[in-house]
Amino acid sequence: MLHSKSCQPLSEPPTAGPVGAGHGRRALLGLAAGLVGSVFGAAFAQAARRTVRIAAPGPRSTVSLPAELAAAAGLDAPHGLRLQVVPVNGGAVALQHLVERNVDFAIAGMPAGMLMRANRSPIVAIAALEERPHYVLVVRRDLAASVRSVAALRGRTVGVHSGSLAAKTTSHLLSELVLRSAGVMPDEVRFVAVGQNWDTQASAFQAGTVDAIMGDEAFSARLIDELGAVALLNLGDPVQAAGVAGAGFLRGTLFTREELVPQDPKLVEAVVRTFQSTLAWVRANAPERVAELIGTAVGGERQHLARLLRDNPRMYSPDARFSARQLRDTEVFFRASLPGHAAAQALTLDTMVVDRWAGRRD
């Protein structure tokens, strides 16, 4: 309940007689009506916001960050939306939720989306959220002396983000490509889903469930700093990335179902605009503030994410536009990671990228 600073009744200004008193009463009635209108107007504006469910790997991952930030900072409100983020254990799981109509939007790596599209899932990409992928392949501390190269993972267990045989995550596709490049066939390694959040990945290492994890920052940095893990490959290093076909592929991508574009274009546009506003906000604010708003715990979690954002100011797209270079790299990576998949080899991104609202750039 709102209270005035004083409990004394409002007094009318002194007047010359009955006519002035009438004006005072009318002024008070007008003021009261205005206040009531403002309250009801604000309430109506809140009620008019449309709730939109969006699945994203997380929580508090660099993939889910734009969606979580938009909701936490109220950046969705000016666009008439109320984002409801559904955290899942991997991009392929987020896309499966999208296909099954549990949500209307999802964030995942573009390669994972391409694989689902190649397998005839009717999804389209509507915005590019990231500039550069930050994957790191790390091995447990107790194995660091014996596993000094990717080739040494033959016969080992590798953790990847959660997916399925039909819907592999980008982490899984990257793992297979890197292993194959080192002379290790995918069937010579056992893949285990370890999710895409700190708790599940740290638990997998501590329990010895996996020998290595193809993860992403800032979780990988925490595994190194807090659990003594050792990096075998870091895509954030240009020298190491040069050895991976299409290493500059597009990771964080905003997807929706193909049918929703003609059915509700205003909604799709509002969601794209929300993410454009959020990406601009990330660039304009301190990394510590971004990390705080998405709910990271004080201490290691917040420090690692803030450091990652500070050290990589171009991690996220400035405007959600699709980059021609990035799309080319993504096609190269996708085809190299699925050499025996005929539909994957034939798929082109132009068949599933809708740049009507986000736009494109070189």
PDB file of C-alpha atoms in Angstrom, residues 15-314:
ATOM      1  CA  THR A  15      -9.530  30.887  -2.803  1.00  0.00           C
ATOM      2  CA  ALA A  16     -11.552  34.075  -3.074  1.00  0.00           C
ATOM      3  CA  GLY A  17     -14.882  32.291  -2.624  1.00  0.00           C
ATOM      4  CA  PRO A  18     -17.144  29.431  -3.724  1.00  0.00           C
ATOM      5  CA  VAL A  19     -16.014  29.513  -7.356  1.00  0.00           C
ATOM      6  CA  GLY A  20     -12.334  29.020  -6.342  1.00  0.00           C
ATOM      7  CA  ALA A  21     -13.317  26.158  -4.015  1.00  0.00           C
ATOM      8  CA  GLY A  22     -15.072  24.412  -6.892  1.00  0.00           C
ATOM      9  CA  HIS A  23     -11.974  24.676  -9.020  1.00  0.00           C
ATOM     10  CA  GLY A  24      -9.877  23.178  -6.192  1.00  0.00           C
ATOM     11  CA  ARG A  25     -12.190  20.204  -5.832  1.00  0.00           C
ATOM     12  CA  ARG A  26     -12.178  19.636  -9.583  1.00  0.00           C
ATOM     13  CA  ALA A  27      -8.384  19.785  -9.596  1.00  0.00           C
ATOM     14  CA  LEU A  28      -8.193  17.172  -6.846  1.00  0.00           C
ATOM     15  CA  LEU A  29     -10.677  14.936  -8.654  1.00  0.00           C
ATOM     16  CA  GLY A  30      -8.636  15.315 -11.829  1.00  0.00           C
ATOM     17  CA  LEU A  31      -5.439  14.446  -9.981  1.00  0.00           C
ATOM     18  CA  ALA A  32      -7.065  11.380  -8.406  1.00  0.00           C
ATOM     19  CA  ALA A  33      -8.414  10.233 -11.758  1.00  0.00           C
ATOM     20  CA  GLY A  34      -4.955  10.657 -13.273  1.00  0.00           C
ATOM     21  CA  LEU A  35      -3.332   8.605 -10.535  1.00  0.00           C
ATOM     22  CA  VAL A  36      -5.915   5.839 -10.886  1.00  0.00           C
ATOM     23  CA  GLY A  37      -5.425   5.891 -14.651  1.00  0.00           C
ATOM     24  CA  SER A  38      -1.661   5.609 -14.263  1.00  0.00           C
ATOM     25  CA  VAL A  39      -1.941   2.663 -11.889  1.00  0.00           C
ATOM     26  CA  PHE A  40      -4.428   0.828 -14.079  1.00  0.00           C
ATOM     27  CA  GLY A  41      -2.421   1.737 -17.188  1.00  0.00           C
ATOM     28  CA  ALA A  42       0.755   0.277 -15.733  1.00  0.00           C
ATOM     29  CA  ALA A  43      -1.115  -2.831 -14.606  1.00  0.00           C
ATOM     30  CA  PHE A  44      -2.655  -3.215 -18.057  1.00  0.00           C
ATOM     31  CA  ALA A  45       0.756  -2.813 -19.711  1.00  0.00           C
ATOM     32  CA  GLN A  46       2.141  -5.583 -17.482  1.00  0.00           C
ATOM     33  CA  ALA A  47      -0.836  -7.824 -18.196  1.00  0.00           C
ATOM     34  CA  ALA A  48      -0.545  -7.125 -21.930  1.00  0.00           C
ATOM     35  CA  ARG A  49       3.008  -8.512 -22.050  1.00  0.00           C
ATOM     36  CA  ARG A  50       2.975 -11.809 -23.852  1.00  0.00           C
ATOM     37  CA  THR A  51       4.711 -14.709 -22.124  1.00  0.00           C
ATOM     38  CA  VAL A  52       7.155 -16.450 -24.444  1.00  0.00           C
ATOM     39  CA  ARG A  53       8.840 -19.711 -23.475  1.00  0.00           C
ATOM     40  CA  ILE A  54      12.362 -20.229 -24.786  1.00  0.00           C
ATOM     41  CA  ALA A  55      14.542 -23.295 -24.208  1.00  0.00           C
ATOM     42  CA  ALA A  56      18.282 -22.768 -23.742  1.00  0.00           C
ATOM     43  CA  PRO A  57      21.204 -24.854 -22.429  1.00  0.00           C
ATOM     44  CA  GLY A  58      22.061 -23.825 -18.896  1.00  0.00           C
ATOM     45  CA  PRO A  59      21.381 -22.290 -16.539  1.00  0.00           C
ATOM     46  CA  ARG A  60      23.929 -19.485 -16.432  1.00  0.00           C
ATOM     47  CA  SER A  61      25.822 -20.687 -19.490  1.00  0.00           C
ATOM     48  CA  THR A  62      27.165 -18.391 -22.175  1.00  0.00           C
ATOM     49  CA  VAL A  63      24.503 -19.827 -24.512  1.00  0.00           C
ATOM     50  CA  SER A  64      21.571 -19.084 -22.226  1.00  0.00           C
ATOM     51  CA  LEU A  65      23.033 -15.754 -21.065  1.00  0.00           C
ATOM     52  CA  PRO A  66      21.247 -13.469 -23.589  1.00  0.00           C
ATOM     53  CA  ALA A  67      17.835 -14.960 -22.764  1.00  0.00           C
ATOM     54  CA  GLU A  68      18.422 -14.948 -19.003  1.00  0.00           C
ATOM     55  CA  LEU A  69      19.698 -11.389 -19.128  1.00  0.00           C
ATOM     56  CA  ALA A  70      16.736 -10.161 -21.189  1.00  0.00           C
ATOM     57  CA  ALA A  71      14.354 -11.574 -18.593  1.00  0.00           C
ATOM     58  CA  ALA A  72      16.325 -10.441 -15.533  1.00  0.00           C
ATOM     59  CA  ALA A  73      16.972  -6.886 -16.738  1.00  0.00           C
ATOM     60  CA  GLY A  74      13.474  -6.381 -18.148  1.00  0.00           C
ATOM     61  CA  LEU A  75      14.824  -5.872 -21.662  1.00  0.00           C
ATOM     62  CA  ASP A  76      11.877  -7.868 -22.975  1.00  0.00           C
ATOM     63  CA  ALA A  77       9.249  -5.496 -21.555  1.00  0.00           C
ATOM     64  CA  PRO A  78       9.647  -2.657 -24.121  1.00  0.00           C
ATOM     65  CA  HIS A  79       8.864  -5.215 -26.807  1.00  0.00           C
ATOM     66  CA  GLY A  80       5.691  -6.378 -25.075  1.00  0.00           C
ATOM     67  CA  LEU A  81       7.150  -9.708 -23.999  1.00  0.00           C
ATOM     68  CA  ARG A  82       7.855 -11.636 -20.828  1.00  0.00           C
ATOM     69  CA  LEU A  83      10.556 -14.201 -21.580  1.00  0.00           C
ATOM     70  CA  GLN A  84      10.351 -17.438 -19.629  1.00  0.00           C
ATOM     71  CA  VAL A  85      13.650 -19.306 -19.967  1.00  0.00           C
ATOM     72  CA  VAL A  86      13.502 -23.105 -19.804  1.00  0.00           C
ATOM     73  CA  PRO A  87      16.999 -24.424 -18.917  1.00  0.00           C
ATOM     74  CA  VAL A  88      17.988 -27.733 -20.524  1.00  0.00           C
ATOM     75  CA  ASN A  89      21.143 -29.866 -20.666  1.00  0.00           C
ATOM     76  CA  GLY A  90      22.163 -29.212 -24.263  1.00  0.00           C
ATOM     77  CA  GLY A  91      21.301 -27.434 -27.493  1.00  0.00           C
ATOM     78  CA  ALA A  92      19.840 -30.549 -29.112  1.00  0.00           C
ATOM     79  CA  VAL A  93      17.494 -30.928 -26.136  1.00  0.00           C
ATOM     80  CA  ALA A  94      16.404 -27.293 -26.527  1.00  0.00           C
ATOM     81  CA  LEU A  95      15.666 -27.885 -30.199  1.00  0.00           C
ATOM     82  CA  GLN A  96      13.729 -31.047 -29.369  1.00  0.00           C
ATOM     83  CA  HIS A  97      11.540 -29.006 -27.021  1.00  0.00           C
ATOM     84  CA  LEU A  98      10.957 -26.587 -29.900  1.00  0.00           C
ATOM     85  CA  VAL A  99       9.952 -29.329 -32.344  1.00  0.00           C
ATOM     86  CA  GLU A 100       7.663 -30.919 -29.748  1.00  0.00           C
ATOM     87  CA  ARG A 101       5.947 -27.520 -29.172  1.00  0.00           C
ATOM     88  CA  ASN A 102       6.904 -27.283 -25.515  1.00  0.00           C
ATOM     89  CA  VAL A 103       8.389 -23.884 -26.381  1.00  0.00           C
ATOM     90  CA  ASP A 104       8.163 -21.540 -29.366  1.00  0.00           C
ATOM     91  CA  PHE A 105      11.837 -20.528 -29.441  1.00  0.00           C
ATOM     92  CA  ALA A 106      15.171 -22.147 -28.627  1.00  0.00           C
ATOM     93  CA  ILE A 107      18.863 -21.259 -28.479  1.00  0.00           C
ATOM     94  CA  ALA A 108      21.425 -23.785 -29.674  1.00  0.00           C
ATOM     95  CA  GLY A 109      24.511 -24.141 -31.818  1.00  0.00           C
ATOM     96  CA  MET A 110      23.823 -23.699 -35.513  1.00  0.00           C
ATOM     97  CA  PRO A 111      25.420 -27.092 -36.367  1.00  0.00           C
ATOM     98  CA  ALA A 112      22.994 -28.851 -33.996  1.00  0.00           C
ATOM     99  CA  GLY A 113      20.126 -27.014 -35.664  1.00  0.00           C
ATOM    100  CA  MET A 114      21.412 -27.975 -39.105  1.00  0.00           C
ATOM    101  CA  LEU A 115      21.489 -31.642 -38.144  1.00  0.00           C
ATOM    102  CA  MET A 116      17.885 -31.504 -36.987  1.00  0.00           C
ATOM    103  CA  ARG A 117      16.920 -29.723 -40.180  1.00  0.00           C
ATOM    104  CA  ALA A 118      18.759 -32.364 -42.227  1.00  0.00           C
ATOM    105  CA  ASN A 119      16.722 -34.947 -40.327  1.00  0.00           C
ATOM    106  CA  ARG A 120      13.555 -33.123 -41.476  1.00  0.00           C
ATOM    107  CA  SER A 121      12.700 -31.127 -38.358  1.00  0.00           C
ATOM    108  CA  PRO A 122      10.917 -27.927 -39.504  1.00  0.00           C
ATOM    109  CA  ILE A 123      13.058 -25.360 -37.702  1.00  0.00           C
ATOM    110  CA  VAL A 124      14.624 -22.106 -38.913  1.00  0.00           C
ATOM    111  CA  ALA A 125      17.326 -19.777 -37.588  1.00  0.00           C
ATOM    112  CA  ILE A 126      16.172 -16.187 -37.025  1.00  0.00           C
ATOM    113  CA  ALA A 127      19.125 -14.477 -35.277  1.00  0.00           C
ATOM    114  CA  ALA A 128      22.857 -14.982 -34.696  1.00  0.00           C
ATOM    115  CA  LEU A 129      23.736 -14.327 -31.054  1.00  0.00           C
ATOM    116  CA  GLU A 130      27.448 -15.134 -30.907  1.00  0.00           C
ATOM    117  CA  GLU A 131      30.545 -14.124 -32.828  1.00  0.00           C
ATOM    118  CA  ARG A 132      32.993 -16.852 -31.855  1.00  0.00           C
ATOM    119  CA  PRO A 133      32.683 -20.317 -30.305  1.00  0.00           C
ATOM    120  CA  HIS A 134      34.630 -20.914 -27.102  1.00  0.00           C
ATOM    121  CA  TYR A 135      34.901 -24.685 -26.760  1.00  0.00           C
ATOM    122  CA  VAL A 136      37.636 -26.309 -24.710  1.00  0.00           C
ATOM    123  CA  LEU A 137      38.481 -30.018 -24.534  1.00  0.00           C
ATOM    124  CA  VAL A 138      39.736 -30.751 -21.021  1.00  0.00           C
ATOM    125  CA  VAL A 139      40.993 -33.925 -19.364  1.00  0.00           C
ATOM    126  CA  ARG A 140      40.848 -34.868 -15.686  1.00  0.00           C
ATOM    127  CA  ARG A 141      43.822 -33.920 -13.522  1.00  0.00           C
ATOM    128  CA  ASP A 142      44.647 -37.509 -12.577  1.00  0.00           C
ATOM    129  CA  LEU A 143      44.889 -38.459 -16.276  1.00  0.00           C
ATOM    130  CA  ALA A 144      46.918 -35.474 -17.436  1.00  0.00           C
ATOM    131  CA  ALA A 145      50.211 -37.398 -17.415  1.00  0.00           C
ATOM    132  CA  SER A 146      48.882 -40.233 -19.570  1.00  0.00           C
ATOM    133  CA  VAL A 147      46.471 -38.314 -21.818  1.00  0.00           C
ATOM    134  CA  ARG A 148      48.563 -35.579 -23.385  1.00  0.00           C
ATOM    135  CA  SER A 149      46.945 -35.460 -26.823  1.00  0.00           C
ATOM    136  CA  VAL A 150      43.576 -35.943 -28.473  1.00  0.00           C
ATOM    137  CA  ALA A 151      44.822 -39.229 -29.961  1.00  0.00           C
ATOM    138  CA  ALA A 152      45.389 -40.549 -26.435  1.00  0.00           C
ATOM    139  CA  LEU A 153      41.618 -40.442 -25.832  1.00  0.00           C
ATOM    140  CA  ARG A 154      41.180 -43.678 -27.811  1.00  0.00           C
ATOM    141  CA  GLY A 155      39.299 -46.093 -25.556  1.00  0.00           C
ATOM    142  CA  ARG A 156      38.401 -43.306 -23.117  1.00  0.00           C
ATOM    143  CA  THR A 157      35.094 -41.714 -22.065  1.00  0.00           C
ATOM    144  CA  VAL A 158      34.345 -38.202 -23.341  1.00  0.00           C
ATOM    145  CA  GLY A 159      31.630 -36.007 -21.897  1.00  0.00           C
ATOM    146  CA  VAL A 160      29.516 -33.906 -24.258  1.00  0.00           C
ATOM    147  CA  HIS A 161      26.462 -31.716 -23.916  1.00  0.00           C
ATOM    148  CA  SER A 162      23.235 -33.711 -23.708  1.00  0.00           C
ATOM    149  CA  GLY A 163      21.513 -34.805 -26.885  1.00  0.00           C
ATOM    150  CA  SER A 164      20.536 -38.070 -28.569  1.00  0.00           C
ATOM    151  CA  LEU A 165      21.675 -40.302 -31.425  1.00  0.00           C
ATOM    152  CA  ALA A 166      19.299 -38.506 -33.796  1.00  0.00           C
ATOM    153  CA  ALA A 167      19.924 -35.028 -32.393  1.00  0.00           C
ATOM    154  CA  LYS A 168      23.585 -34.564 -31.553  1.00  0.00           C
ATOM    155  CA  THR A 169      24.762 -31.404 -29.855  1.00  0.00           C
ATOM    156  CA  THR A 170      27.375 -29.118 -31.368  1.00  0.00           C
ATOM    157  CA  SER A 171      29.714 -30.278 -28.583  1.00  0.00           C
ATOM    158  CA  HIS A 172      29.263 -33.878 -29.769  1.00  0.00           C
ATOM    159  CA  LEU A 173      29.791 -32.997 -33.437  1.00  0.00           C
ATOM    160  CA  LEU A 174      32.941 -31.049 -32.577  1.00  0.00           C
ATOM    161  CA  SER A 175      34.267 -33.930 -30.484  1.00  0.00           C
ATOM    162  CA  GLU A 176      33.834 -36.396 -33.334  1.00  0.00           C
ATOM    163  CA  LEU A 177      35.516 -34.043 -35.812  1.00  0.00           C
ATOM    164  CA  VAL A 178      38.508 -33.395 -33.535  1.00  0.00           C
ATOM    165  CA  LEU A 179      38.899 -37.085 -32.717  1.00  0.00           C
ATOM    166  CA  ARG A 180      38.667 -38.119 -36.356  1.00  0.00           C
ATOM    167  CA  SER A 181      41.300 -35.522 -37.263  1.00  0.00           C
ATOM    168  CA  ALA A 182      43.584 -37.158 -34.689  1.00  0.00           C
ATOM    169  CA  GLY A 183      43.020 -40.609 -36.158  1.00  0.00           C
ATOM    170  CA  VAL A 184      40.455 -41.750 -33.581  1.00  0.00           C
ATOM    171  CA  MET A 185      37.141 -43.006 -34.933  1.00  0.00           C
ATOM    172  CA  PRO A 186      34.016 -41.982 -32.983  1.00  0.00           C
ATOM    173  CA  ASP A 187      33.213 -45.620 -32.183  1.00  0.00           C
ATOM    174  CA  GLU A 188      36.582 -45.924 -30.437  1.00  0.00           C
ATOM    175  CA  VAL A 189      35.400 -43.506 -27.752  1.00  0.00           C
ATOM    176  CA  ARG A 190      32.420 -43.716 -25.405  1.00  0.00           C
ATOM    177  CA  PHE A 191      30.381 -40.520 -25.299  1.00  0.00           C
ATOM    178  CA  VAL A 192      28.486 -39.597 -22.125  1.00  0.00           C
ATOM    179  CA  ALA A 193      26.060 -36.719 -21.668  1.00  0.00           C
ATOM    180  CA  VAL A 194      27.292 -34.327 -18.951  1.00  0.00           C
ATOM    181  CA  GLY A 195      24.846 -31.468 -19.470  1.00  0.00           C
ATOM    182  CA  GLN A 196      25.692 -27.846 -20.045  1.00  0.00           C
ATOM    183  CA  ASN A 197      26.027 -26.377 -16.590  1.00  0.00           C
ATOM    184  CA  TRP A 198      28.683 -26.261 -13.912  1.00  0.00           C
ATOM    185  CA  ASP A 199      27.102 -28.675 -11.432  1.00  0.00           C
ATOM    186  CA  THR A 200      26.711 -31.610 -13.805  1.00  0.00           C
ATOM    187  CA  GLN A 201      30.110 -31.181 -15.454  1.00  0.00           C
ATOM    188  CA  ALA A 202      31.997 -30.789 -12.181  1.00  0.00           C
ATOM    189  CA  SER A 203      30.182 -33.816 -10.752  1.00  0.00           C
ATOM    190  CA  ALA A 204      31.117 -35.917 -13.793  1.00  0.00           C
ATOM    191  CA  PHE A 205      34.807 -35.142 -13.264  1.00  0.00           C
ATOM    192  CA  GLN A 206      34.744 -35.573  -9.496  1.00  0.00           C
ATOM    193  CA  ALA A 207      32.967 -38.937  -9.748  1.00  0.00           C
ATOM    194  CA  GLY A 208      35.254 -40.135 -12.537  1.00  0.00           C
ATOM    195  CA  THR A 209      32.279 -40.708 -14.820  1.00  0.00           C
ATOM    196  CA  VAL A 210      34.196 -39.234 -17.753  1.00  0.00           C
ATOM    197  CA  ASP A 211      37.861 -38.865 -18.617  1.00  0.00           C
ATOM    198  CA  ALA A 212      37.502 -35.693 -20.673  1.00  0.00           C
ATOM    199  CA  ILE A 213      34.836 -33.102 -21.479  1.00  0.00           C
ATOM    200  CA  MET A 214      34.263 -31.125 -24.661  1.00  0.00           C
ATOM    201  CA  GLY A 215      32.768 -28.141 -22.893  1.00  0.00           C
ATOM    202  CA  ASP A 216      32.549 -24.418 -23.302  1.00  0.00           C
ATOM    203  CA  GLU A 217      33.623 -21.399 -21.362  1.00  0.00           C
ATOM    204  CA  ALA A 218      33.346 -20.268 -18.659  1.00  0.00           C
ATOM    205  CA  PHE A 219      32.718 -23.769 -17.264  1.00  0.00           C
ATOM    206  CA  SER A 220      35.947 -25.141 -18.779  1.00  0.00           C
ATOM    207  CA  ALA A 221      38.023 -22.436 -17.099  1.00  0.00           C
ATOM    208  CA  ARG A 222      36.477 -23.347 -13.752  1.00  0.00           C
ATOM    209  CA  LEU A 223      37.238 -27.035 -14.306  1.00  0.00           C
ATOM    210  CA  ILE A 224      40.859 -26.040 -14.896  1.00  0.00           C
ATOM    211  CA  ASP A 225      41.141 -23.580 -12.016  1.00  0.00           C
ATOM    212  CA  GLU A 226      39.079 -25.386  -9.380  1.00  0.00           C
ATOM    213  CA  LEU A 227      39.462 -29.084 -10.272  1.00  0.00           C
ATOM    214  CA  GLY A 228      42.901 -29.043 -11.891  1.00  0.00           C
ATOM    215  CA  ALA A 229      41.701 -30.151 -15.335  1.00  0.00           C
ATOM    216  CA  VAL A 230      44.138 -29.772 -18.241  1.00  0.00           C
ATOM    217  CA  ALA A 231      43.211 -28.404 -21.682  1.00  0.00           C
ATOM    218  CA  LEU A 232      43.962 -30.527 -24.746  1.00  0.00           C
ATOM    219  CA  LEU A 233      42.333 -28.165 -27.251  1.00  0.00           C
ATOM    220  CA  ASN A 234      41.058 -24.588 -26.995  1.00  0.00           C
ATOM    221  CA  LEU A 235      39.113 -23.089 -29.899  1.00  0.00           C
ATOM    222  CA  GLY A 236      39.655 -19.688 -28.327  1.00  0.00           C
ATOM    223  CA  ASP A 237      43.305 -19.976 -29.372  1.00  0.00           C
ATOM    224  CA  PRO A 238      43.593 -18.977 -33.064  1.00  0.00           C
ATOM    225  CA  VAL A 239      46.600 -21.262 -33.577  1.00  0.00           C
ATOM    226  CA  GLN A 240      44.760 -24.315 -32.262  1.00  0.00           C
ATOM    227  CA  ALA A 241      41.523 -23.339 -33.985  1.00  0.00           C
ATOM    228  CA  ALA A 242      43.340 -23.245 -37.342  1.00  0.00           C
ATOM    229  CA  GLY A 243      43.600 -27.018 -37.212  1.00  0.00           C
ATOM    230  CA  VAL A 244      39.813 -27.507 -37.005  1.00  0.00           C
ATOM    231  CA  ALA A 245      37.774 -27.281 -40.218  1.00  0.00           C
ATOM    232  CA  GLY A 246      35.302 -24.394 -40.020  1.00  0.00           C
ATOM    233  CA  ALA A 247      36.375 -23.485 -36.472  1.00  0.00           C
ATOM    234  CA  GLY A 248      34.732 -20.063 -36.784  1.00  0.00           C
ATOM    235  CA  PHE A 249      31.261 -21.602 -36.977  1.00  0.00           C
ATOM    236  CA  LEU A 250      28.179 -19.965 -35.506  1.00  0.00           C
ATOM    237  CA  ARG A 251      27.313 -21.352 -32.105  1.00  0.00           C
ATOM    238  CA  GLY A 252      24.624 -19.404 -30.194  1.00  0.00           C
ATOM    239  CA  THR A 253      21.674 -19.148 -32.606  1.00  0.00           C
ATOM    240  CA  LEU A 254      18.029 -18.278 -32.051  1.00  0.00           C
ATOM    241  CA  PHE A 255      15.597 -20.765 -33.612  1.00  0.00           C
ATOM    242  CA  THR A 256      11.857 -21.075 -34.052  1.00  0.00           C
ATOM    243  CA  ARG A 257       9.518 -23.404 -35.915  1.00  0.00           C
ATOM    244  CA  GLU A 258       9.225 -22.654 -39.597  1.00  0.00           C
ATOM    245  CA  GLU A 259       5.430 -22.376 -39.446  1.00  0.00           C
ATOM    246  CA  LEU A 260       5.549 -19.627 -36.815  1.00  0.00           C
ATOM    247  CA  VAL A 261       7.194 -17.137 -39.199  1.00  0.00           C
ATOM    248  CA  PRO A 262       4.124 -16.714 -41.437  1.00  0.00           C
ATOM    249  CA  GLN A 263       1.634 -17.463 -38.656  1.00  0.00           C
ATOM    250  CA  ASP A 264       2.834 -14.846 -36.154  1.00  0.00           C
ATOM    251  CA  PRO A 265       5.463 -12.574 -37.734  1.00  0.00           C
ATOM    252  CA  LYS A 266       4.899  -9.833 -35.148  1.00  0.00           C
ATOM    253  CA  LEU A 267       5.824 -12.204 -32.343  1.00  0.00           C
ATOM    254  CA  VAL A 268       8.940 -13.430 -34.142  1.00  0.00           C
ATOM    255  CA  GLU A 269       9.986  -9.842 -34.810  1.00  0.00           C
ATOM    256  CA  ALA A 270       9.425  -8.848 -31.170  1.00  0.00           C
ATOM    257  CA  VAL A 271      11.609 -11.725 -29.975  1.00  0.00           C
ATOM    258  CA  VAL A 272      14.395 -10.831 -32.423  1.00  0.00           C
ATOM    259  CA  ARG A 273      14.215  -7.164 -31.363  1.00  0.00           C
ATOM    260  CA  THR A 274      14.417  -8.211 -27.710  1.00  0.00           C
ATOM    261  CA  PHE A 275      17.660 -10.072 -28.366  1.00  0.00           C
ATOM    262  CA  GLN A 276      19.081  -7.197 -30.386  1.00  0.00           C
ATOM    263  CA  SER A 277      18.405  -4.896 -27.431  1.00  0.00           C
ATOM    264  CA  THR A 278      19.991  -7.413 -25.071  1.00  0.00           C
ATOM    265  CA  LEU A 279      23.159  -7.799 -27.154  1.00  0.00           C
ATOM    266  CA  ALA A 280      23.517  -4.008 -27.254  1.00  0.00           C
ATOM    267  CA  TRP A 281      23.073  -3.932 -23.456  1.00  0.00           C
ATOM    268  CA  VAL A 282      25.853  -6.505 -23.006  1.00  0.00           C
ATOM    269  CA  ARG A 283      28.238  -4.304 -24.995  1.00  0.00           C
ATOM    270  CA  ALA A 284      27.297  -1.182 -23.057  1.00  0.00           C
ATOM    271  CA  ASN A 285      27.603  -2.570 -19.530  1.00  0.00           C
ATOM    272  CA  ALA A 286      30.335  -3.949 -17.301  1.00  0.00           C
ATOM    273  CA  PRO A 287      30.911  -7.717 -17.461  1.00  0.00           C
ATOM    274  CA  GLU A 288      30.484  -7.930 -13.675  1.00  0.00           C
ATOM    275  CA  ARG A 289      27.017  -6.415 -13.982  1.00  0.00           C
ATOM    276  CA  VAL A 290      26.043  -8.875 -16.721  1.00  0.00           C
ATOM    277  CA  ALA A 291      27.272 -11.827 -14.644  1.00  0.00           C
ATOM    278  CA  GLU A 292      25.434 -10.565 -11.571  1.00  0.00           C
ATOM    279  CA  LEU A 293      22.107 -10.091 -13.323  1.00  0.00           C
ATOM    280  CA  ILE A 294      21.885 -13.622 -14.709  1.00  0.00           C
ATOM    281  CA  GLY A 295      22.162 -14.977 -11.168  1.00  0.00           C
ATOM    282  CA  THR A 296      25.731 -16.236 -10.923  1.00  0.00           C
ATOM    283  CA  ALA A 297      26.893 -17.001  -7.398  1.00  0.00           C
ATOM    284  CA  VAL A 298      29.259 -14.542  -5.765  1.00  0.00           C
ATOM    285  CA  GLY A 299      32.808 -15.843  -6.019  1.00  0.00           C
ATOM    286  CA  GLY A 300      34.252 -18.234  -8.583  1.00  0.00           C
ATOM    287  CA  GLU A 301      31.212 -18.555 -10.834  1.00  0.00           C
ATOM    288  CA  ARG A 302      30.732 -14.816 -11.226  1.00  0.00           C
ATOM    289  CA  GLN A 303      34.443 -14.077 -11.522  1.00  0.00           C
ATOM    290  CA  HIS A 304      35.016 -16.645 -14.263  1.00  0.00           C
ATOM    291  CA  LEU A 305      32.105 -15.427 -16.368  1.00  0.00           C
ATOM    292  CA  ALA A 306      33.028 -11.753 -15.923  1.00  0.00           C
ATOM    293  CA  ARG A 307      36.632 -12.498 -16.867  1.00  0.00           C
ATOM    294  CA  LEU A 308      35.530 -14.381 -19.980  1.00  0.00           C
ATOM    295  CA  LEU A 309      33.343 -11.470 -21.098  1.00  0.00           C
ATOM    296  CA  ARG A 310      36.082  -8.941 -20.357  1.00  0.00           C
ATOM    297  CA  ASP A 311      38.741 -10.904 -22.232  1.00  0.00           C
ATOM    298  CA  ASN A 312      36.450 -11.555 -25.198  1.00  0.00           C
ATOM    299  CA  PRO A 313      34.542  -8.341 -25.953  1.00  0.00           C
ATOM    300  CA  ARG A 314      33.526  -9.755 -29.343  1.00  0.00           C
TER     301      ARG A 314
END
